[in-house]
Coordinates of C-alpha atoms in Angstrom, one line a residue:
Chain A
M1 CA -26.9 -20.0 -18.0
T2 CA -25.5 -17.3 -20.3
E3 CA -22.3 -15.4 -19.5
F4 CA -23.0 -11.9 -18.5
L5 CA -19.5 -10.7 -17.9
T6 CA -16.2 -12.3 -19.1
L7 CA -12.6 -11.5 -18.7
D8 CA -10.5 -13.1 -21.4
S9 CA -6.7 -13.4 -20.8
V10 CA -6.6 -10.0 -19.1
R11 CA -3.1 -8.8 -18.3
F12 CA -2.5 -5.6 -16.3
G13 CA 0.5 -3.9 -14.7
Y14 CA 2.2 -0.7 -14.0
G15 CA 5.2 -0.5 -16.3
P16 CA 7.3 -3.6 -15.8
R17 CA 5.4 -4.6 -12.6
V18 CA 2.7 -7.0 -13.6
I19 CA -0.3 -7.2 -11.4
L20 CA -2.5 -9.6 -13.3
H21 CA -1.2 -12.3 -15.6
D22 CA -3.6 -13.4 -18.3
V23 CA -6.6 -13.8 -16.1
S24 CA -9.8 -15.3 -17.5
M25 CA -13.1 -15.3 -15.5
R26 CA -16.8 -15.8 -16.1
F27 CA -19.7 -14.2 -14.3
E28 CA -23.4 -14.9 -14.7
R29 CA -26.6 -13.3 -13.5
G30 CA -28.1 -14.7 -10.4
R31 CA -24.8 -15.9 -9.0
V32 CA -22.5 -14.5 -6.4
V33 CA -18.8 -15.0 -7.2
A34 CA -16.2 -14.4 -4.6
L35 CA -12.7 -13.2 -5.5
I36 CA -10.4 -14.2 -2.6
G37 CA -6.7 -13.9 -2.2
G38 CA -4.1 -12.1 -0.1
S39 CA -3.4 -8.4 -0.1
G40 CA -1.9 -7.3 -3.4
S41 CA -3.1 -10.3 -5.3
G42 CA -5.0 -8.1 -7.8
K43 CA -8.6 -8.5 -6.6
T44 CA -9.5 -4.9 -6.5
T45 CA -7.7 -4.3 -9.7
I46 CA -10.1 -6.7 -11.4
L47 CA -13.0 -4.6 -10.2
R48 CA -11.4 -1.4 -11.5
L49 CA -10.7 -3.1 -14.8
I50 CA -14.4 -4.2 -15.1
G51 CA -15.5 -0.7 -14.4
G52 CA -13.3 0.7 -17.1
Q53 CA -11.3 2.8 -14.6
L54 CA -8.1 0.9 -15.6
R55 CA -7.2 -0.3 -19.1
P56 CA -5.7 -3.8 -19.5
Q57 CA -2.4 -4.2 -21.3
A58 CA -3.8 -7.3 -23.1
G59 CA -7.0 -9.3 -23.2
R60 CA -10.6 -8.0 -23.1
I61 CA -13.5 -7.6 -20.8
V62 CA -17.0 -8.1 -22.2
F63 CA -20.0 -6.9 -20.2
D64 CA -23.3 -7.9 -21.6
G65 CA -22.0 -8.1 -25.2
S66 CA -19.9 -4.8 -25.0
D67 CA -16.1 -4.7 -24.9
V68 CA -15.7 -2.3 -21.9
H69 CA -12.4 -0.9 -23.2
A70 CA -13.5 -0.4 -26.8
L71 CA -16.3 2.1 -25.8
D72 CA -16.0 5.8 -26.0
R73 CA -16.6 7.9 -22.9
D74 CA -20.4 8.3 -23.3
A75 CA -20.9 4.6 -24.0
L76 CA -18.8 3.7 -21.0
Y77 CA -20.8 6.0 -18.8
R78 CA -24.0 4.4 -20.1
L79 CA -22.5 1.0 -19.3
R80 CA -21.6 2.1 -15.8
R81 CA -25.2 3.0 -15.1
R82 CA -25.7 -0.7 -15.1
M83 CA -23.0 -1.4 -12.6
G84 CA -23.1 -0.8 -8.8
M85 CA -19.9 -0.6 -6.8
L86 CA -19.5 -0.8 -3.1
Y87 CA -16.1 0.7 -2.0
Q88 CA -14.2 -0.7 0.9
F89 CA -14.7 2.5 3.0
G90 CA -18.0 3.4 1.5
A91 CA -16.8 6.5 -0.4
L92 CA -19.9 8.4 0.6
F93 CA -20.1 12.1 -0.3
T94 CA -19.2 13.8 2.9
D95 CA -21.1 17.0 2.2
L96 CA -24.4 15.1 1.8
T97 CA -26.7 13.2 4.2
A98 CA -27.3 9.5 4.0
F99 CA -30.5 10.2 2.2
E100 CA -28.9 12.5 -0.3
N101 CA -26.1 10.0 -0.9
V102 CA -28.6 7.4 -1.9
A103 CA -30.6 9.9 -3.9
F104 CA -27.6 11.0 -5.8
P105 CA -27.6 8.5 -8.7
L106 CA -31.4 8.8 -9.0
R107 CA -31.2 12.6 -9.3
E108 CA -28.3 12.4 -11.7
H109 CA -29.7 9.8 -14.0
T110 CA -33.5 10.0 -13.8
D111 CA -36.2 12.6 -14.1
L112 CA -38.3 11.1 -11.4
P113 CA -40.5 13.4 -9.3
E114 CA -39.2 14.3 -5.9
E115 CA -41.9 12.2 -4.1
M116 CA -40.9 9.1 -6.0
I117 CA -37.2 9.6 -5.3
R118 CA -38.0 10.0 -1.7
D119 CA -39.9 6.7 -1.6
L120 CA -37.2 4.9 -3.5
V121 CA -34.5 6.2 -1.3
L122 CA -36.4 5.2 1.8
M123 CA -37.0 1.7 0.4
K124 CA -33.3 1.3 -0.3
L125 CA -32.3 2.5 3.1
E126 CA -35.0 0.2 4.6
A127 CA -33.3 -2.7 2.8
V128 CA -30.0 -2.0 4.6
G129 CA -31.8 -1.3 7.9
L130 CA -30.9 2.4 8.0
R131 CA -34.2 4.2 7.2
G132 CA -34.0 5.7 10.6
A133 CA -30.6 7.2 9.8
A134 CA -31.7 8.9 6.6
Q135 CA -31.0 12.4 7.8
F136 CA -27.7 11.6 9.4
G137 CA -24.6 13.3 8.1
T138 CA -21.7 11.0 7.1
S139 CA -19.8 12.1 10.2
Q140 CA -22.7 10.7 12.3
L141 CA -22.4 7.2 10.7
S142 CA -20.2 4.5 12.1
G143 CA -18.0 2.6 9.6
G144 CA -20.5 -0.2 9.3
M145 CA -23.4 2.1 8.8
A146 CA -21.5 4.1 6.2
R147 CA -20.9 0.8 4.3
R148 CA -24.6 0.0 4.4
V149 CA -25.6 3.4 3.2
A150 CA -23.0 3.0 0.4
L151 CA -24.6 -0.3 -0.4
A152 CA -28.0 1.3 -0.6
R153 CA -26.5 3.9 -3.0
A154 CA -24.9 1.2 -5.1
I155 CA -28.2 -0.6 -5.7
A156 CA -30.2 2.7 -6.1
L157 CA -30.6 2.1 -9.9
D158 CA -31.1 -1.7 -9.5
P159 CA -28.0 -2.5 -11.6
P160 CA -27.6 -6.0 -13.1
L161 CA -23.9 -6.1 -11.9
I162 CA -22.9 -5.3 -8.3
M163 CA -19.3 -5.3 -7.3
Y164 CA -18.3 -5.3 -3.6
D165 CA -14.8 -4.4 -2.6
E166 CA -14.1 -5.9 0.8
P167 CA -17.6 -5.6 2.1
F168 CA -16.9 -7.4 5.4
A169 CA -13.7 -5.6 6.4
G170 CA -13.9 -3.9 9.8
L171 CA -17.6 -4.9 10.5
D172 CA -18.8 -6.2 13.8
P173 CA -20.2 -9.7 13.7
V174 CA -23.9 -8.6 13.6
A175 CA -23.2 -6.0 10.8
L176 CA -21.1 -8.5 9.0
A177 CA -23.8 -11.2 9.0
T178 CA -26.4 -8.6 8.0
V179 CA -24.3 -7.4 5.1
A180 CA -23.5 -10.9 4.0
R181 CA -27.2 -11.9 4.0
L182 CA -28.1 -8.6 2.2
I183 CA -25.6 -9.3 -0.6
R184 CA -27.2 -12.8 -1.1
R185 CA -30.7 -11.4 -0.9
L186 CA -30.1 -8.6 -3.3
N187 CA -28.4 -10.9 -5.8
D188 CA -31.4 -13.2 -5.7
S189 CA -34.1 -10.6 -5.8
L190 CA -32.5 -8.4 -8.5
D191 CA -31.2 -11.5 -10.4
C192 CA -27.9 -9.6 -10.9
A193 CA -24.3 -10.8 -11.1
S194 CA -22.5 -10.1 -7.8
I195 CA -18.7 -10.0 -7.4
V196 CA -17.5 -10.0 -3.9
V197 CA -13.8 -9.2 -3.2
S198 CA -12.8 -10.5 0.2
H199 CA -10.3 -12.2 2.2
D200 CA -12.9 -13.2 4.8
I201 CA -13.1 -16.9 3.8
K202 CA -16.0 -17.9 6.1
D203 CA -18.4 -15.2 5.1
A204 CA -17.4 -15.1 1.4
F205 CA -17.9 -18.9 1.2
G206 CA -21.2 -18.6 3.1
I207 CA -22.8 -16.6 0.3
A208 CA -20.8 -17.4 -2.8
D209 CA -21.8 -19.8 -5.6
Y210 CA -18.4 -19.8 -7.1
V211 CA -14.9 -18.8 -5.9
Y212 CA -11.7 -17.6 -7.6
L213 CA -8.6 -17.7 -5.5
L214 CA -6.0 -15.2 -6.7
A215 CA -2.3 -15.4 -5.9
Q216 CA 0.4 -13.1 -7.3
G217 CA -1.9 -12.0 -10.1
R218 CA -2.9 -15.4 -11.2
I219 CA -5.9 -17.6 -10.6
A220 CA -4.4 -20.1 -8.3
A221 CA -7.7 -22.1 -8.0
C222 CA -11.4 -21.9 -8.6
G223 CA -14.5 -23.8 -7.9
T224 CA -17.6 -23.9 -5.7
P225 CA -17.0 -23.2 -2.0
E226 CA -17.5 -26.9 -1.4
E227 CA -14.9 -27.9 -4.0
M228 CA -12.5 -25.3 -2.5
R229 CA -13.0 -26.7 1.0
T230 CA -12.2 -30.2 -0.1
S231 CA -9.5 -29.3 -2.6
D232 CA -6.0 -30.7 -2.2
D233 CA -4.5 -27.8 -4.1
P234 CA -1.6 -26.5 -2.0
N235 CA -2.6 -22.9 -2.9
V236 CA -6.1 -23.4 -1.6
R237 CA -5.0 -25.3 1.5
Q238 CA -2.4 -22.7 2.4
F239 CA -4.9 -19.8 2.0
L240 CA -7.8 -21.6 3.8
E241 CA -5.6 -22.8 6.7
G242 CA -3.5 -19.7 6.9
H243 CA -0.1 -21.3 6.7
V244 CA 2.9 -19.0 6.3
D245 CA 4.8 -21.5 4.2
G246 CA 3.5 -22.6 0.9
P247 CA 3.2 -21.6 -2.7
I248 CA 1.6 -18.2 -1.9
A249 CA 4.6 -16.1 -0.8
F250 CA 4.3 -13.9 2.3
H251 CA 7.4 -11.9 1.5
Y252 CA 7.5 -9.6 -1.5
Q253 CA 10.4 -10.4 -3.8
A254 CA 13.7 -9.1 -2.5
K255 CA 17.4 -9.8 -2.3
P256 CA 18.5 -11.9 0.7
L257 CA 18.2 -10.2 4.1
A258 CA 21.9 -10.7 4.8
A259 CA 22.8 -8.8 1.6
D260 CA 20.5 -5.9 2.7
L261 CA 22.1 -5.9 6.2
G262 CA 25.6 -6.1 4.7
L263 CA 26.3 -9.4 6.4
P264 CA 28.4 -12.2 4.8
A265 CA 26.1 -14.8 3.1
Chain B
M1 CA 19.1 7.9 -18.7
S2 CA 22.3 9.6 -19.7
R3 CA 22.9 13.2 -18.4
T4 CA 22.7 14.7 -21.9
L5 CA 19.2 13.4 -22.4
L6 CA 17.9 14.8 -19.1
P7 CA 17.1 18.3 -20.4
V8 CA 15.2 16.7 -23.3
A9 CA 13.2 14.5 -20.9
W10 CA 12.5 17.5 -18.8
L11 CA 11.3 19.5 -21.8
L12 CA 9.1 16.7 -23.0
D13 CA 7.6 16.4 -19.5
F14 CA 7.0 20.2 -19.4
V15 CA 5.3 20.2 -22.8
A16 CA 3.1 17.2 -21.8
A17 CA 2.2 18.8 -18.5
T18 CA 1.3 22.1 -20.3
G19 CA -0.8 20.2 -22.8
R20 CA -2.7 18.4 -20.0
A21 CA -3.3 21.7 -18.1
T22 CA -4.5 23.4 -21.3
R23 CA -6.9 20.6 -22.1
F24 CA -8.2 20.6 -18.5
F25 CA -8.7 24.3 -18.6
L26 CA -10.6 24.2 -21.9
R27 CA -12.7 21.3 -20.6
L28 CA -13.4 23.2 -17.4
C29 CA -14.5 26.3 -19.3
W30 CA -16.8 24.3 -21.5
L31 CA -18.4 22.4 -18.6
A32 CA -18.6 25.6 -16.6
L33 CA -20.8 27.0 -19.3
A34 CA -22.9 23.8 -19.3
S35 CA -23.3 24.0 -15.5
I36 CA -25.3 27.2 -15.9
R37 CA -28.2 24.9 -16.5
R38 CA -27.7 23.6 -12.9
M39 CA -27.5 27.0 -11.4
R40 CA -28.4 25.8 -7.9
L41 CA -25.0 24.0 -7.7
V42 CA -23.2 27.2 -8.8
V43 CA -25.2 29.4 -6.3
D44 CA -24.3 27.0 -3.4
Q45 CA -20.7 27.4 -4.3
V46 CA -20.9 31.2 -4.7
H47 CA -22.2 31.2 -1.2
F48 CA -19.5 28.8 0.1
I49 CA -16.6 30.4 -1.8
G50 CA -17.7 34.0 -1.7
N51 CA -19.5 34.3 1.6
Y52 CA -16.8 32.6 3.6
S53 CA -14.1 34.8 2.0
L54 CA -16.1 37.9 2.8
S55 CA -14.8 38.7 6.3
I56 CA -11.1 38.5 5.4
I57 CA -11.7 40.5 2.2
L58 CA -13.6 43.3 4.0
V59 CA -11.3 43.6 7.0
S60 CA -8.2 43.6 4.7
G61 CA -9.8 46.2 2.4
L62 CA -10.5 48.5 5.3
L63 CA -7.0 48.1 6.8
I64 CA -5.3 48.7 3.4
G65 CA -7.5 51.8 3.0
F66 CA -6.2 53.1 6.3
V67 CA -2.6 52.6 5.2
L68 CA -3.2 54.1 1.8
G69 CA -4.9 57.1 3.4
L70 CA -2.0 57.6 5.8
Q71 CA 0.9 57.0 3.3
G72 CA -0.9 59.0 0.6
Y73 CA -1.4 61.9 2.8
Y74 CA 2.2 62.0 3.9
T75 CA 3.4 61.9 0.3
L76 CA 0.9 64.4 -1.1
R77 CA 1.5 66.8 1.7
R78 CA 5.1 67.3 0.4
Y79 CA 3.6 68.8 -2.8
G80 CA 0.7 70.5 -1.2
S81 CA -1.8 68.2 -2.9
E82 CA -3.6 66.7 0.0
E83 CA -6.9 67.2 -1.8
A84 CA -5.9 64.6 -4.3
L85 CA -6.0 61.9 -1.5
G86 CA -9.3 60.5 -2.6
L87 CA -8.1 60.1 -6.2
L88 CA -4.8 58.5 -5.1
V89 CA -6.5 56.0 -2.8
T90 CA -9.2 55.1 -5.3
L91 CA -7.0 54.7 -8.3
S92 CA -4.5 52.6 -6.3
L93 CA -7.4 50.4 -5.2
V94 CA -9.5 50.0 -8.4
R95 CA -6.5 49.6 -10.7
E96 CA -4.1 47.5 -8.6
L97 CA -4.6 46.7 -5.0
G98 CA -8.3 45.7 -5.2
P99 CA -7.9 43.0 -7.8
V100 CA -4.4 41.9 -6.8
V101 CA -4.7 41.7 -3.0
T102 CA -8.2 40.3 -3.3
A103 CA -6.9 37.6 -5.6
L104 CA -4.0 36.8 -3.3
L105 CA -6.3 36.5 -0.3
F106 CA -8.8 34.6 -2.4
A107 CA -6.1 32.1 -3.3
G108 CA -5.2 31.7 0.3
R109 CA -8.7 31.4 1.6
A110 CA -10.9 29.9 -1.1
G111 CA -8.2 28.4 -3.4
T112 CA -6.7 26.2 -0.7
S113 CA -10.2 25.2 0.4
L114 CA -11.1 24.1 -3.1
T115 CA -7.8 22.2 -3.5
A116 CA -8.2 20.4 -0.2
E117 CA -11.8 19.6 -0.8
V118 CA -11.2 18.1 -4.2
G119 CA -8.0 16.4 -3.0
L120 CA -9.8 14.8 0.0
M121 CA -12.7 13.7 -2.2
K122 CA -10.1 11.9 -4.3
A123 CA -8.3 10.4 -1.3
G124 CA -11.7 9.2 0.0
E125 CA -12.5 7.6 -3.4
Q126 CA -15.5 9.9 -3.8
I127 CA -14.2 11.0 -7.2
D128 CA -13.8 7.3 -8.2
A129 CA -17.2 6.5 -6.9
M130 CA -18.8 9.3 -8.9
E131 CA -17.0 8.1 -12.0
M132 CA -18.3 4.6 -11.4
M133 CA -21.8 6.0 -11.0
A134 CA -21.4 7.4 -14.5
V135 CA -21.3 11.0 -13.3
D136 CA -18.5 13.1 -14.6
P137 CA -16.7 14.6 -11.5
V138 CA -15.3 17.5 -13.6
A139 CA -18.8 18.5 -14.6
R140 CA -20.5 17.8 -11.3
V141 CA -17.9 18.9 -8.8
L142 CA -15.3 21.1 -10.5
A143 CA -17.2 23.1 -13.1
P144 CA -19.7 24.7 -10.6
R145 CA -16.9 25.6 -8.3
F146 CA -14.9 27.1 -11.2
L147 CA -17.9 29.2 -12.3
A148 CA -18.6 30.3 -8.8
A149 CA -15.1 31.4 -8.2
V150 CA -15.1 33.4 -11.5
F151 CA -18.4 35.1 -10.3
A152 CA -17.2 35.7 -6.8
M153 CA -13.8 37.2 -7.5
P154 CA -15.0 40.5 -9.1
L155 CA -17.7 41.0 -6.4
L156 CA -15.1 40.5 -3.7
A157 CA -12.6 42.8 -5.4
A158 CA -15.3 45.5 -5.7
L159 CA -16.2 45.1 -2.0
F160 CA -12.4 45.2 -1.1
S161 CA -12.0 48.5 -3.1
A162 CA -15.2 50.0 -1.6
L163 CA -14.0 49.3 1.9
G164 CA -10.5 50.5 1.0
V165 CA -11.9 53.9 -0.1
L166 CA -13.9 54.1 3.1
G167 CA -10.7 53.3 5.0
G168 CA -8.9 56.1 3.2
Y169 CA -11.7 58.5 3.9
L170 CA -11.8 57.6 7.6
V171 CA -8.1 58.2 8.0
G172 CA -7.7 61.1 5.5
V173 CA -10.8 63.1 6.2
A174 CA -12.1 62.0 9.6
M175 CA -8.7 61.7 11.4
I176 CA -6.3 64.0 9.6
G177 CA -8.8 66.6 8.4
V178 CA -8.5 66.6 4.6
D179 CA -11.4 68.5 3.0
P180 CA -14.2 65.9 2.4
G181 CA -15.5 67.8 -0.6
A182 CA -12.1 67.7 -2.2
F183 CA -11.7 64.1 -1.3
W184 CA -14.8 63.0 -3.2
S185 CA -14.8 65.5 -6.0
Q186 CA -11.1 64.7 -7.0
M187 CA -12.1 61.1 -6.9
Q188 CA -15.1 61.6 -9.1
S189 CA -13.4 63.7 -11.7
G190 CA -10.2 61.7 -11.8
V191 CA -11.5 58.1 -12.0
D192 CA -12.6 56.9 -15.4
W193 CA -15.3 54.2 -15.3
L194 CA -14.1 52.3 -18.3
A195 CA -10.3 52.8 -18.2
D196 CA -9.9 52.4 -14.4
V197 CA -12.9 50.6 -12.9
G198 CA -13.6 48.5 -16.0
N199 CA -10.0 47.4 -16.3
G200 CA -9.9 46.6 -12.6
V201 CA -13.0 44.4 -13.0
L202 CA -11.5 42.7 -16.0
K203 CA -8.3 42.0 -14.0
S204 CA -10.3 40.5 -11.2
I205 CA -12.2 38.3 -13.6
V206 CA -8.9 37.0 -15.1
F207 CA -7.6 36.4 -11.6
G208 CA -10.8 34.6 -10.7
F209 CA -10.2 32.2 -13.7
T210 CA -6.5 31.8 -12.6
V211 CA -7.1 31.0 -8.9
A212 CA -10.0 28.7 -9.6
F213 CA -8.2 26.8 -12.4
V214 CA -5.0 26.4 -10.4
A215 CA -6.9 25.3 -7.2
L216 CA -9.0 22.8 -9.0
F217 CA -6.3 21.4 -11.3
V218 CA -3.9 20.9 -8.4
G219 CA -6.6 19.4 -6.2
Y220 CA -7.8 17.1 -9.0
N221 CA -4.3 15.9 -9.7
A222 CA -3.2 15.6 -6.0
Q223 CA -1.7 12.4 -4.7
P224 CA -4.6 10.8 -2.8
T225 CA -2.8 10.7 0.5
P226 CA -2.6 13.2 3.4
E227 CA 0.9 14.3 2.3
G228 CA -0.3 14.7 -1.2
V229 CA -3.3 16.9 -0.2
A230 CA -1.1 19.0 2.1
R231 CA 1.5 19.5 -0.7
A232 CA -1.3 20.3 -3.2
T233 CA -2.7 23.1 -1.0
T234 CA 0.7 24.6 -0.7
T235 CA 1.2 24.4 -4.4
T236 CA -2.1 26.2 -5.0
V237 CA -1.1 29.2 -2.9
V238 CA 2.4 29.4 -4.4
S239 CA 1.4 28.8 -8.0
A240 CA -1.7 31.0 -7.9
S241 CA 0.1 33.9 -6.2
L242 CA 2.9 33.9 -8.7
A243 CA 0.5 33.6 -11.6
I244 CA -1.6 36.5 -10.2
L245 CA 1.5 38.7 -9.9
G246 CA 2.8 37.7 -13.3
L247 CA -0.5 38.3 -15.0
D248 CA -1.0 41.6 -13.2
F249 CA 2.2 42.9 -14.7
I250 CA 1.2 41.8 -18.2
L251 CA -2.4 43.1 -17.8
T252 CA -1.2 46.4 -16.4
A253 CA 1.2 46.8 -19.3
L254 CA -1.5 46.2 -21.8
M255 CA -4.3 48.2 -20.1
F256 CA -2.6 51.3 -18.9
S257 CA 0.2 51.8 -21.4
S258 CA -1.6 54.8 -23.0
T259 CA -2.6 56.6 -19.8

């Protein structure tokens, strides 16, 4: 299978604070890849780097043969039309209805007649089970519904790459299972590359073909979900079993507590 | 950083910020021209920005007209020139108070609304989402609002001045008893269309550019947090108001130096 998206030794940080240390990854069409790791491990940063919203300090990201950060603005926008992104809280346009939100990329990037846009939007909303909520304003949608409308919007142009930022966070069990199944089904039917950022291990492992575990800006482990489950790697064991003690630090780097409290060491 | 280098760093920051603001302004102007092709977006915003500012502008115009009528009458009476009340009220309004007070009210009503809207879009990742959908948020969101504000400002200023003249008439003629014929004829003969009304309109267009630019620039660069948006709306009112008053002095000096 050919590599559709690659990250080669990508380093990123804010000034002296390094977020990602020389990270390399491979993504292929037809496969769901999960990026798991604790908060602040750099998962969402990777999505923003792939989308060209952040620029790496070193390394390169190649999407379907194009170096994302070597493109000018117009070329980057052309590239982004081939990417779908589901934001953690949906990022729906609050002045538009659910229908208009899904229609937005179609209206902006195509000259399709209104009837065809209507049919396409209704099909996308049907795929996420919300055709009946097409005329709802965003304030009438629950958090889970908003996420599903945002998913319908992300797939409106049938992109070959779909990125999901914490798609399971805050969903009830039914919505969670629905969204998880939907991600898998969309990936298989569109033959796209899917990147799922999550710290929900059970559901991410349930749909992923491959998993990268990130810790402190580095790839701590990677493999298929089965390989990860049976791994002896202390990083993997700590993350999967939720131990406080282990190589993945819970506390952010700081001087000793006694020093902060002014107590003798 | 050593204390001696602090002024240098401040100066460099100031130059960089001015450069960013200038580039943003030029880009906004260019994209506003391009947004004429999508007039529906502009018309929606003219309705939103203009229509929702209408009540405060009309009421303020009428009340300021009342005050002008009263104060003008008291002053002119000392010189036995009460008939010139219409001229005094109208010149005060079309030259100064119409554009300036409308712009100040517009900054408070529409400017803060624009800043908060764009700032909250940023905080809700809507701007990011638009970027990721390969849609330029400056072209799609900011430019139509900018153009709409530039269209709306002179219309609102004209309505403000019209209501102000009406207010002056009601107080001066209907309540105090100034001769209505003198009120209107002095106004007609003393107000020059180009020098007075034209310059007033020009001022209000400049103020429209100013308020819209400040509101959108501040909103677009707001910290994407509740505190950041709150601070941005305050910044819009303060910066836009000071810019309006400063520009008004410069424009007045340039426009009316020969009269």
